[in-house]
Short mmCIF file of N, CA and C in Angstrom, two decimals:
data_model
loop_
_atom_site.label_atom_id
_atom_site.label_comp_id
_atom_site.label_asym_id
_atom_site.label_seq_id
_atom_site.Cartn_x
_atom_site.Cartn_y
_atom_site.Cartn_z
N LEU A 1 10.04 7.28 5.94
CA LEU A 1 10.46 7.96 7.16
C LEU A 1 9.29 7.91 8.13
N PHE A 2 9.54 7.37 9.26
CA PHE A 2 8.49 7.26 10.28
C PHE A 2 8.68 8.32 11.34
N LEU A 3 7.58 8.88 11.76
CA LEU A 3 7.56 9.82 12.86
C LEU A 3 6.94 9.07 14.03
N LEU A 4 7.69 8.91 15.10
CA LEU A 4 7.16 8.19 16.25
C LEU A 4 6.62 9.20 17.26
N LEU A 5 5.37 9.06 17.56
CA LEU A 5 4.71 9.90 18.54
C LEU A 5 4.50 9.08 19.79
N PHE A 6 4.82 9.61 20.92
CA PHE A 6 4.65 8.87 22.16
C PHE A 6 3.62 9.56 23.04
N LEU A 7 2.67 8.77 23.49
CA LEU A 7 1.67 9.24 24.44
C LEU A 7 1.94 8.54 25.76
N THR A 8 1.70 9.20 26.83
CA THR A 8 1.86 8.57 28.13
C THR A 8 0.50 8.34 28.74
N ILE A 9 0.32 7.15 29.32
CA ILE A 9 -0.93 6.80 29.97
C ILE A 9 -0.67 6.82 31.46
N PHE A 10 -1.47 7.58 32.20
CA PHE A 10 -1.35 7.62 33.65
C PHE A 10 -2.50 6.84 34.25
N SER A 11 -2.21 5.93 35.13
CA SER A 11 -3.25 5.06 35.67
C SER A 11 -3.98 5.69 36.85
N GLY A 12 -3.51 6.79 37.35
CA GLY A 12 -4.22 7.46 38.42
C GLY A 12 -3.82 6.97 39.81
N CYS A 13 -2.88 6.03 39.92
CA CYS A 13 -2.42 5.64 41.24
C CYS A 13 -0.90 5.79 41.29
N ASP A 14 -0.39 6.08 42.47
CA ASP A 14 1.01 6.44 42.62
C ASP A 14 1.98 5.32 42.26
N HIS A 15 1.60 4.06 42.47
CA HIS A 15 2.54 2.98 42.26
C HIS A 15 2.46 2.34 40.87
N ALA A 16 1.55 2.77 40.03
CA ALA A 16 1.39 2.14 38.72
C ALA A 16 2.51 2.57 37.78
N ASP A 17 2.87 1.64 36.91
CA ASP A 17 3.89 1.94 35.91
C ASP A 17 3.29 2.83 34.83
N THR A 18 4.16 3.47 34.06
CA THR A 18 3.73 4.32 32.96
C THR A 18 3.87 3.54 31.66
N ASP A 19 2.84 3.58 30.82
CA ASP A 19 2.87 2.92 29.52
C ASP A 19 2.91 3.97 28.43
N LYS A 20 3.42 3.57 27.28
CA LYS A 20 3.48 4.48 26.13
C LYS A 20 2.89 3.78 24.92
N ILE A 21 2.33 4.57 24.03
CA ILE A 21 1.86 4.06 22.75
C ILE A 21 2.67 4.78 21.68
N ALA A 22 3.21 4.02 20.75
CA ALA A 22 4.01 4.60 19.67
C ALA A 22 3.25 4.44 18.37
N VAL A 23 3.11 5.52 17.65
CA VAL A 23 2.43 5.50 16.36
C VAL A 23 3.47 5.76 15.28
N ALA A 24 3.79 4.72 14.52
CA ALA A 24 4.70 4.89 13.38
C ALA A 24 3.85 5.45 12.26
N GLN A 25 3.97 6.73 12.03
CA GLN A 25 3.00 7.38 11.15
C GLN A 25 3.69 8.09 9.99
N GLU A 26 3.34 7.65 8.79
CA GLU A 26 3.70 8.39 7.61
C GLU A 26 2.57 9.37 7.37
N LYS A 27 2.80 10.36 6.52
CA LYS A 27 1.72 11.31 6.25
C LYS A 27 0.48 10.61 5.74
N ASN A 28 0.66 9.59 4.90
CA ASN A 28 -0.47 8.86 4.37
C ASN A 28 0.02 7.49 3.94
N ALA A 29 -0.41 6.43 4.60
CA ALA A 29 -0.03 5.08 4.21
C ALA A 29 -0.89 4.68 3.02
N THR A 30 -0.28 4.51 1.85
CA THR A 30 -1.01 4.26 0.62
C THR A 30 -0.57 2.94 -0.01
N VAL A 31 -1.54 2.13 -0.42
CA VAL A 31 -1.26 0.90 -1.15
C VAL A 31 -2.26 0.76 -2.28
N LEU A 32 -1.95 -0.15 -3.21
CA LEU A 32 -2.88 -0.46 -4.29
C LEU A 32 -3.93 -1.44 -3.77
N GLU A 33 -5.11 -1.36 -4.35
CA GLU A 33 -6.21 -2.25 -4.02
C GLU A 33 -5.74 -3.70 -4.03
N GLY A 34 -6.27 -4.49 -3.09
CA GLY A 34 -5.93 -5.90 -3.02
C GLY A 34 -4.74 -6.21 -2.12
N ASN A 35 -4.16 -5.20 -1.47
CA ASN A 35 -3.00 -5.40 -0.60
C ASN A 35 -3.35 -5.06 0.85
N ASP A 36 -2.76 -5.81 1.77
CA ASP A 36 -2.90 -5.51 3.19
C ASP A 36 -1.94 -4.37 3.55
N ILE A 37 -2.26 -3.66 4.64
CA ILE A 37 -1.43 -2.55 5.10
C ILE A 37 -1.06 -2.79 6.56
N PRO A 38 0.23 -2.77 6.91
CA PRO A 38 0.58 -2.84 8.33
C PRO A 38 -0.06 -1.68 9.08
N LEU A 39 -0.64 -1.97 10.24
CA LEU A 39 -1.30 -0.92 11.02
C LEU A 39 -0.31 0.14 11.46
N GLY A 40 0.89 -0.28 11.89
CA GLY A 40 1.94 0.69 12.23
C GLY A 40 1.69 1.45 13.52
N ILE A 41 1.00 0.83 14.47
CA ILE A 41 0.76 1.42 15.78
C ILE A 41 1.20 0.39 16.81
N TYR A 42 1.95 0.83 17.84
CA TYR A 42 2.56 -0.11 18.77
C TYR A 42 2.36 0.36 20.21
N ILE A 43 2.40 -0.60 21.14
CA ILE A 43 2.35 -0.29 22.57
C ILE A 43 3.73 -0.55 23.15
N ASN A 44 4.28 0.43 23.84
CA ASN A 44 5.52 0.26 24.60
C ASN A 44 5.14 0.25 26.06
N GLN A 45 5.05 -0.94 26.63
CA GLN A 45 4.59 -1.05 28.01
C GLN A 45 5.78 -1.21 28.96
N ASP A 46 5.88 -0.28 29.91
CA ASP A 46 6.90 -0.34 30.95
C ASP A 46 6.24 -0.89 32.22
N ASP A 47 6.18 -2.21 32.31
CA ASP A 47 5.53 -2.86 33.44
C ASP A 47 6.57 -3.74 34.14
N ASN A 48 7.26 -3.16 35.10
CA ASN A 48 8.34 -3.87 35.77
C ASN A 48 7.87 -4.97 36.71
N ASP A 49 6.67 -4.85 37.26
CA ASP A 49 6.22 -5.84 38.25
C ASP A 49 5.19 -6.82 37.70
N GLY A 50 4.85 -6.72 36.40
CA GLY A 50 3.91 -7.66 35.79
C GLY A 50 2.47 -7.48 36.23
N SER A 51 2.15 -6.31 36.76
CA SER A 51 0.80 -6.10 37.31
C SER A 51 -0.16 -5.43 36.33
N GLU A 52 0.30 -5.15 35.12
CA GLU A 52 -0.54 -4.40 34.20
C GLU A 52 -0.81 -5.18 32.92
N ILE A 53 -2.01 -5.01 32.41
CA ILE A 53 -2.42 -5.63 31.15
C ILE A 53 -2.88 -4.51 30.23
N ALA A 54 -2.25 -4.41 29.07
CA ALA A 54 -2.60 -3.36 28.11
C ALA A 54 -3.35 -3.98 26.93
N SER A 55 -4.28 -3.22 26.39
CA SER A 55 -4.97 -3.60 25.16
C SER A 55 -5.21 -2.33 24.36
N MET A 56 -5.43 -2.50 23.06
CA MET A 56 -5.63 -1.35 22.18
C MET A 56 -7.00 -1.46 21.51
N ILE A 57 -7.68 -0.32 21.38
CA ILE A 57 -8.96 -0.27 20.69
C ILE A 57 -8.76 0.53 19.41
N ILE A 58 -9.14 -0.07 18.28
CA ILE A 58 -9.03 0.55 16.96
C ILE A 58 -10.43 0.83 16.44
N THR A 59 -10.69 2.06 16.02
CA THR A 59 -11.96 2.44 15.41
C THR A 59 -11.68 3.19 14.10
N GLY A 60 -12.73 3.38 13.31
CA GLY A 60 -12.61 4.17 12.09
C GLY A 60 -12.45 3.35 10.83
N LEU A 61 -12.47 2.01 10.95
CA LEU A 61 -12.37 1.19 9.75
C LEU A 61 -13.70 1.21 9.02
N PRO A 62 -13.71 1.54 7.73
CA PRO A 62 -14.98 1.59 6.99
C PRO A 62 -15.48 0.19 6.64
N ASP A 63 -16.72 0.10 6.17
CA ASP A 63 -17.26 -1.18 5.69
C ASP A 63 -16.34 -1.69 4.59
N GLY A 64 -16.06 -2.98 4.62
CA GLY A 64 -15.18 -3.57 3.61
C GLY A 64 -13.73 -3.63 4.04
N VAL A 65 -13.44 -3.20 5.28
CA VAL A 65 -12.08 -3.21 5.80
C VAL A 65 -12.11 -3.76 7.22
N VAL A 66 -11.21 -4.71 7.51
CA VAL A 66 -11.11 -5.30 8.85
C VAL A 66 -9.64 -5.40 9.25
N LEU A 67 -9.39 -5.84 10.47
CA LEU A 67 -8.04 -6.16 10.92
C LEU A 67 -7.87 -7.68 10.89
N ASN A 68 -6.62 -8.12 10.73
CA ASN A 68 -6.34 -9.55 10.68
C ASN A 68 -6.24 -10.17 12.07
N VAL A 69 -6.20 -9.38 13.12
CA VAL A 69 -6.11 -9.87 14.50
C VAL A 69 -7.10 -9.10 15.37
N GLY A 70 -7.28 -9.57 16.58
CA GLY A 70 -8.15 -8.87 17.52
C GLY A 70 -9.56 -9.40 17.50
N THR A 71 -10.38 -8.80 18.35
CA THR A 71 -11.79 -9.16 18.46
C THR A 71 -12.63 -8.01 17.94
N MET A 72 -13.48 -8.29 16.95
CA MET A 72 -14.34 -7.26 16.37
C MET A 72 -15.61 -7.16 17.20
N ARG A 73 -15.98 -5.92 17.56
CA ARG A 73 -17.22 -5.67 18.32
C ARG A 73 -18.02 -4.60 17.60
N THR A 74 -19.35 -4.77 17.58
CA THR A 74 -20.25 -3.74 17.06
C THR A 74 -20.78 -2.96 18.25
N ILE A 75 -20.62 -1.65 18.21
CA ILE A 75 -20.98 -0.77 19.32
C ILE A 75 -22.12 0.15 18.89
N ASP A 76 -23.16 0.24 19.71
CA ASP A 76 -24.26 1.17 19.49
C ASP A 76 -23.88 2.48 20.16
N ASP A 77 -23.87 3.56 19.39
CA ASP A 77 -23.45 4.86 19.95
C ASP A 77 -24.54 5.56 20.76
N GLY A 78 -25.72 4.94 20.87
CA GLY A 78 -26.81 5.54 21.64
C GLY A 78 -27.72 6.42 20.82
N ASN A 79 -27.33 6.72 19.59
CA ASN A 79 -28.13 7.56 18.70
C ASN A 79 -28.66 6.76 17.51
N GLY A 80 -28.73 5.43 17.68
CA GLY A 80 -29.23 4.60 16.59
C GLY A 80 -28.18 4.26 15.55
N GLN A 81 -26.95 4.67 15.75
CA GLN A 81 -25.86 4.37 14.82
C GLN A 81 -24.95 3.32 15.44
N ASN A 82 -24.51 2.38 14.63
CA ASN A 82 -23.55 1.38 15.07
C ASN A 82 -22.21 1.63 14.41
N HIS A 83 -21.15 1.32 15.12
CA HIS A 83 -19.82 1.33 14.53
C HIS A 83 -19.06 0.11 15.01
N VAL A 84 -18.04 -0.26 14.26
CA VAL A 84 -17.25 -1.44 14.58
C VAL A 84 -15.94 -0.98 15.20
N GLU A 85 -15.52 -1.70 16.23
CA GLU A 85 -14.20 -1.46 16.80
C GLU A 85 -13.51 -2.81 16.97
N PHE A 86 -12.19 -2.77 16.95
CA PHE A 86 -11.39 -3.96 17.18
C PHE A 86 -10.64 -3.78 18.49
N VAL A 87 -10.67 -4.82 19.32
CA VAL A 87 -9.92 -4.81 20.57
C VAL A 87 -8.76 -5.79 20.39
N LEU A 88 -7.54 -5.28 20.56
CA LEU A 88 -6.34 -6.08 20.38
C LEU A 88 -5.60 -6.26 21.70
N LYS A 89 -5.16 -7.48 21.97
CA LYS A 89 -4.27 -7.71 23.09
C LYS A 89 -2.92 -7.10 22.74
N ALA A 90 -2.15 -6.77 23.76
CA ALA A 90 -0.83 -6.17 23.51
C ALA A 90 0.03 -7.07 22.63
N THR A 91 -0.11 -8.39 22.75
CA THR A 91 0.69 -9.32 21.95
C THR A 91 0.25 -9.37 20.49
N GLU A 92 -0.97 -8.91 20.17
CA GLU A 92 -1.47 -8.92 18.80
C GLU A 92 -1.10 -7.65 18.03
N VAL A 93 -0.88 -6.57 18.76
CA VAL A 93 -0.68 -5.26 18.14
C VAL A 93 0.46 -5.24 17.12
N PRO A 94 1.64 -5.80 17.40
CA PRO A 94 2.73 -5.72 16.42
C PRO A 94 2.43 -6.41 15.09
N PHE A 95 1.48 -7.34 15.09
CA PHE A 95 1.17 -8.12 13.89
C PHE A 95 -0.08 -7.64 13.17
N ALA A 96 -0.67 -6.56 13.64
CA ALA A 96 -1.94 -6.08 13.09
C ALA A 96 -1.76 -5.50 11.70
N LYS A 97 -2.64 -5.95 10.81
CA LYS A 97 -2.67 -5.44 9.43
C LYS A 97 -4.10 -5.08 9.08
N ILE A 98 -4.25 -4.06 8.28
CA ILE A 98 -5.54 -3.68 7.73
C ILE A 98 -5.76 -4.54 6.49
N VAL A 99 -6.90 -5.24 6.45
CA VAL A 99 -7.21 -6.16 5.36
C VAL A 99 -8.48 -5.68 4.66
N PRO A 100 -8.34 -5.06 3.49
CA PRO A 100 -9.53 -4.60 2.75
C PRO A 100 -10.11 -5.74 1.91
N ASP A 101 -11.43 -5.63 1.62
CA ASP A 101 -12.03 -6.55 0.66
C ASP A 101 -11.27 -6.46 -0.66
N GLU A 102 -11.42 -7.47 -1.50
CA GLU A 102 -10.63 -7.59 -2.73
C GLU A 102 -10.66 -6.34 -3.61
N HIS A 103 -11.81 -5.72 -3.77
CA HIS A 103 -11.92 -4.56 -4.67
C HIS A 103 -12.21 -3.26 -3.92
N TYR A 104 -11.88 -3.22 -2.64
CA TYR A 104 -12.10 -1.99 -1.87
C TYR A 104 -11.06 -0.95 -2.24
N SER A 105 -11.50 0.31 -2.33
CA SER A 105 -10.58 1.44 -2.47
C SER A 105 -11.19 2.63 -1.76
N GLY A 106 -10.34 3.52 -1.25
CA GLY A 106 -10.83 4.71 -0.57
C GLY A 106 -9.84 5.19 0.48
N ASP A 107 -10.16 6.33 1.06
CA ASP A 107 -9.34 6.95 2.10
C ASP A 107 -10.10 6.86 3.42
N PHE A 108 -9.39 6.63 4.51
CA PHE A 108 -10.01 6.59 5.83
C PHE A 108 -8.97 6.88 6.90
N THR A 109 -9.47 7.24 8.08
CA THR A 109 -8.62 7.54 9.22
C THR A 109 -8.96 6.59 10.35
N VAL A 110 -7.93 5.92 10.88
CA VAL A 110 -8.10 4.99 11.99
C VAL A 110 -7.72 5.70 13.28
N SER A 111 -8.49 5.46 14.33
CA SER A 111 -8.18 6.00 15.66
C SER A 111 -7.76 4.86 16.57
N ALA A 112 -6.77 5.13 17.43
CA ALA A 112 -6.28 4.11 18.35
C ALA A 112 -6.15 4.71 19.74
N LYS A 113 -6.54 3.90 20.74
CA LYS A 113 -6.30 4.28 22.13
C LYS A 113 -5.95 3.01 22.90
N VAL A 114 -5.20 3.19 23.97
CA VAL A 114 -4.77 2.06 24.79
C VAL A 114 -5.49 2.10 26.12
N LEU A 115 -5.97 0.93 26.53
CA LEU A 115 -6.53 0.75 27.87
C LEU A 115 -5.51 -0.03 28.67
N ASN A 116 -5.28 0.40 29.90
CA ASN A 116 -4.31 -0.25 30.77
C ASN A 116 -5.02 -0.65 32.05
N TYR A 117 -4.97 -1.95 32.37
CA TYR A 117 -5.60 -2.47 33.58
C TYR A 117 -4.51 -2.86 34.57
N ASP A 118 -4.56 -2.27 35.76
CA ASP A 118 -3.61 -2.58 36.82
C ASP A 118 -4.25 -3.64 37.72
N ILE A 119 -3.67 -4.85 37.69
CA ILE A 119 -4.23 -5.98 38.44
C ILE A 119 -4.22 -5.69 39.94
N LYS A 120 -3.17 -5.06 40.44
CA LYS A 120 -3.05 -4.81 41.88
C LYS A 120 -4.11 -3.83 42.39
N SER A 121 -4.29 -2.73 41.67
CA SER A 121 -5.22 -1.70 42.15
C SER A 121 -6.63 -1.86 41.58
N GLY A 122 -6.75 -2.60 40.46
CA GLY A 122 -8.05 -2.75 39.81
C GLY A 122 -8.43 -1.55 38.96
N GLU A 123 -7.53 -0.59 38.84
CA GLU A 123 -7.83 0.63 38.07
C GLU A 123 -7.58 0.42 36.58
N ILE A 124 -8.40 1.10 35.79
CA ILE A 124 -8.25 1.09 34.33
C ILE A 124 -7.96 2.51 33.89
N SER A 125 -6.90 2.67 33.13
CA SER A 125 -6.57 3.99 32.58
C SER A 125 -6.69 3.94 31.07
N GLU A 126 -6.81 5.11 30.48
CA GLU A 126 -7.03 5.21 29.03
C GLU A 126 -6.12 6.29 28.47
N SER A 127 -5.48 6.00 27.35
CA SER A 127 -4.63 6.99 26.69
C SER A 127 -5.50 7.98 25.93
N SER A 128 -4.87 9.05 25.48
CA SER A 128 -5.55 9.91 24.53
C SER A 128 -5.60 9.18 23.19
N VAL A 129 -6.34 9.68 22.24
CA VAL A 129 -6.54 9.02 20.96
C VAL A 129 -5.51 9.52 19.95
N GLU A 130 -4.89 8.57 19.25
CA GLU A 130 -4.00 8.89 18.14
C GLU A 130 -4.68 8.46 16.85
N THR A 131 -4.41 9.16 15.76
CA THR A 131 -5.02 8.81 14.48
C THR A 131 -3.94 8.57 13.43
N LYS A 132 -4.31 7.81 12.41
CA LYS A 132 -3.42 7.54 11.29
C LYS A 132 -4.27 7.43 10.03
N ASP A 133 -3.82 8.08 8.95
CA ASP A 133 -4.54 8.08 7.68
C ASP A 133 -4.06 6.95 6.78
N PHE A 134 -5.02 6.38 6.04
CA PHE A 134 -4.73 5.31 5.10
C PHE A 134 -5.43 5.61 3.78
N SER A 135 -4.83 5.14 2.68
CA SER A 135 -5.42 5.31 1.36
C SER A 135 -5.19 4.04 0.55
N ILE A 136 -6.27 3.52 -0.03
CA ILE A 136 -6.17 2.34 -0.89
C ILE A 136 -6.60 2.78 -2.28
N THR A 137 -5.65 2.69 -3.22
CA THR A 137 -5.86 3.17 -4.58
C THR A 137 -6.49 2.07 -5.44
N PRO A 138 -7.55 2.40 -6.19
CA PRO A 138 -8.19 1.38 -7.02
C PRO A 138 -7.29 0.96 -8.18
N VAL A 139 -7.47 -0.29 -8.60
CA VAL A 139 -6.74 -0.85 -9.73
C VAL A 139 -7.77 -1.42 -10.68
N ALA A 140 -7.63 -1.12 -11.99
CA ALA A 140 -8.56 -1.69 -12.98
C ALA A 140 -8.29 -3.18 -13.10
N SER A 141 -9.31 -3.98 -12.79
CA SER A 141 -9.18 -5.43 -12.86
C SER A 141 -9.86 -5.95 -14.11
N ASN A 142 -9.29 -6.99 -14.68
CA ASN A 142 -9.88 -7.64 -15.86
C ASN A 142 -10.20 -6.66 -16.97
N LEU A 143 -9.27 -5.78 -17.28
CA LEU A 143 -9.45 -4.79 -18.34
C LEU A 143 -9.24 -5.46 -19.69
N THR A 144 -10.22 -5.31 -20.57
CA THR A 144 -10.13 -5.87 -21.92
C THR A 144 -10.21 -4.72 -22.92
N VAL A 145 -9.26 -4.67 -23.86
CA VAL A 145 -9.26 -3.63 -24.89
C VAL A 145 -9.41 -4.32 -26.24
N ASP A 146 -10.39 -3.86 -27.01
CA ASP A 146 -10.64 -4.41 -28.34
C ASP A 146 -10.46 -3.28 -29.35
N ALA A 147 -9.39 -3.35 -30.13
CA ALA A 147 -9.12 -2.30 -31.12
C ALA A 147 -9.54 -2.81 -32.50
N ASP A 148 -10.49 -2.11 -33.14
CA ASP A 148 -10.90 -2.47 -34.50
C ASP A 148 -9.73 -2.18 -35.43
N GLY A 149 -9.77 -2.79 -36.60
CA GLY A 149 -8.71 -2.56 -37.59
C GLY A 149 -8.60 -1.09 -37.94
N PHE A 150 -7.39 -0.61 -38.07
CA PHE A 150 -7.18 0.79 -38.42
C PHE A 150 -5.89 0.89 -39.21
N GLY A 151 -5.75 1.95 -39.96
CA GLY A 151 -4.54 2.17 -40.76
C GLY A 151 -4.54 3.59 -41.28
N GLY A 152 -3.47 3.95 -41.95
CA GLY A 152 -3.38 5.30 -42.49
C GLY A 152 -2.01 5.55 -43.08
N ASP A 153 -1.84 6.74 -43.60
CA ASP A 153 -0.58 7.13 -44.24
C ASP A 153 0.23 8.02 -43.31
N GLU A 154 1.55 7.97 -43.47
CA GLU A 154 2.44 8.81 -42.67
C GLU A 154 2.05 10.27 -42.84
N GLY A 155 2.04 10.99 -41.71
CA GLY A 155 1.71 12.40 -41.74
C GLY A 155 0.22 12.68 -41.69
N SER A 156 -0.61 11.66 -41.72
CA SER A 156 -2.05 11.88 -41.67
C SER A 156 -2.60 11.39 -40.32
N ILE A 157 -3.77 11.87 -40.00
CA ILE A 157 -4.42 11.47 -38.76
C ILE A 157 -5.00 10.07 -38.93
N ILE A 158 -4.76 9.21 -37.94
CA ILE A 158 -5.28 7.85 -37.96
C ILE A 158 -6.35 7.74 -36.88
N SER A 159 -7.53 7.35 -37.27
CA SER A 159 -8.62 7.19 -36.33
C SER A 159 -8.54 5.81 -35.68
N VAL A 160 -8.61 5.77 -34.35
CA VAL A 160 -8.55 4.51 -33.60
C VAL A 160 -9.82 4.40 -32.77
N ASN A 161 -10.55 3.36 -32.94
CA ASN A 161 -11.75 3.11 -32.14
C ASN A 161 -11.42 2.06 -31.09
N LEU A 162 -11.44 2.46 -29.84
CA LEU A 162 -11.17 1.55 -28.74
C LEU A 162 -12.46 1.28 -27.99
N HIS A 163 -12.72 0.04 -27.71
CA HIS A 163 -13.86 -0.36 -26.90
C HIS A 163 -13.28 -1.06 -25.68
N SER A 164 -13.49 -0.48 -24.51
CA SER A 164 -12.93 -1.10 -23.30
C SER A 164 -14.04 -1.54 -22.37
N LEU A 165 -13.74 -2.57 -21.63
CA LEU A 165 -14.69 -3.12 -20.68
C LEU A 165 -13.95 -3.36 -19.38
N VAL A 166 -14.41 -2.73 -18.31
CA VAL A 166 -13.81 -2.91 -17.00
C VAL A 166 -14.79 -3.71 -16.15
N GLN A 167 -14.32 -4.83 -15.63
CA GLN A 167 -15.17 -5.66 -14.78
C GLN A 167 -14.61 -5.60 -13.37
N SER A 168 -15.15 -4.71 -12.57
CA SER A 168 -14.68 -4.54 -11.20
C SER A 168 -15.83 -4.00 -10.37
N GLN A 169 -15.91 -4.43 -9.12
CA GLN A 169 -16.93 -3.90 -8.25
C GLN A 169 -16.46 -2.56 -7.70
N ILE A 170 -17.41 -1.67 -7.47
CA ILE A 170 -17.10 -0.37 -6.92
C ILE A 170 -17.77 -0.25 -5.56
N TYR A 171 -16.99 0.15 -4.54
CA TYR A 171 -17.53 0.37 -3.21
C TYR A 171 -17.52 1.88 -2.95
N LEU A 172 -18.64 2.40 -2.52
CA LEU A 172 -18.72 3.80 -2.18
C LEU A 172 -18.36 3.95 -0.71
N VAL A 173 -17.52 4.94 -0.42
CA VAL A 173 -17.07 5.16 0.95
C VAL A 173 -17.61 6.47 1.45
N GLU A 174 -18.35 6.43 2.55
CA GLU A 174 -18.83 7.68 3.16
C GLU A 174 -17.72 8.27 3.99
N GLN A 175 -17.47 9.53 3.83
CA GLN A 175 -16.42 10.21 4.60
C GLN A 175 -17.06 11.26 5.46
#
């Protein structure tokens, strides 16, 4: 069940069209490790005269997670910290997927905002920020179980010695 939230972007000039951003948001988009996740955020642009260009900025992707479309930029926040953002053209937004590294798992929140450029007036407007939560569940990869010989009589306790080996990389996620 998707909840569609609509934000309106006002360009600040009387003749500009109004654009909307739709966020198809489940409470928590969850997948198993190794799978891509549809971003589920869309731009509904009402541009009757063709004078506006919309783009979306996505932030909040942790290390080990990228988008399959858009332009990745590293931004210095002015306090010595860098963060990555993706800038998507309006035509890329419907196809955007979150692509985690092969063994990435963790929870994170993505933020999205739309920038709208009016060619006629030269004005740039910005939507408010919408957020969406994502969760990638770890999966045990290459699990090997070695059970030593065991036996016993009915009604008695049987001792089982299991030796397991999990070969998987672990990524720590700062929240």
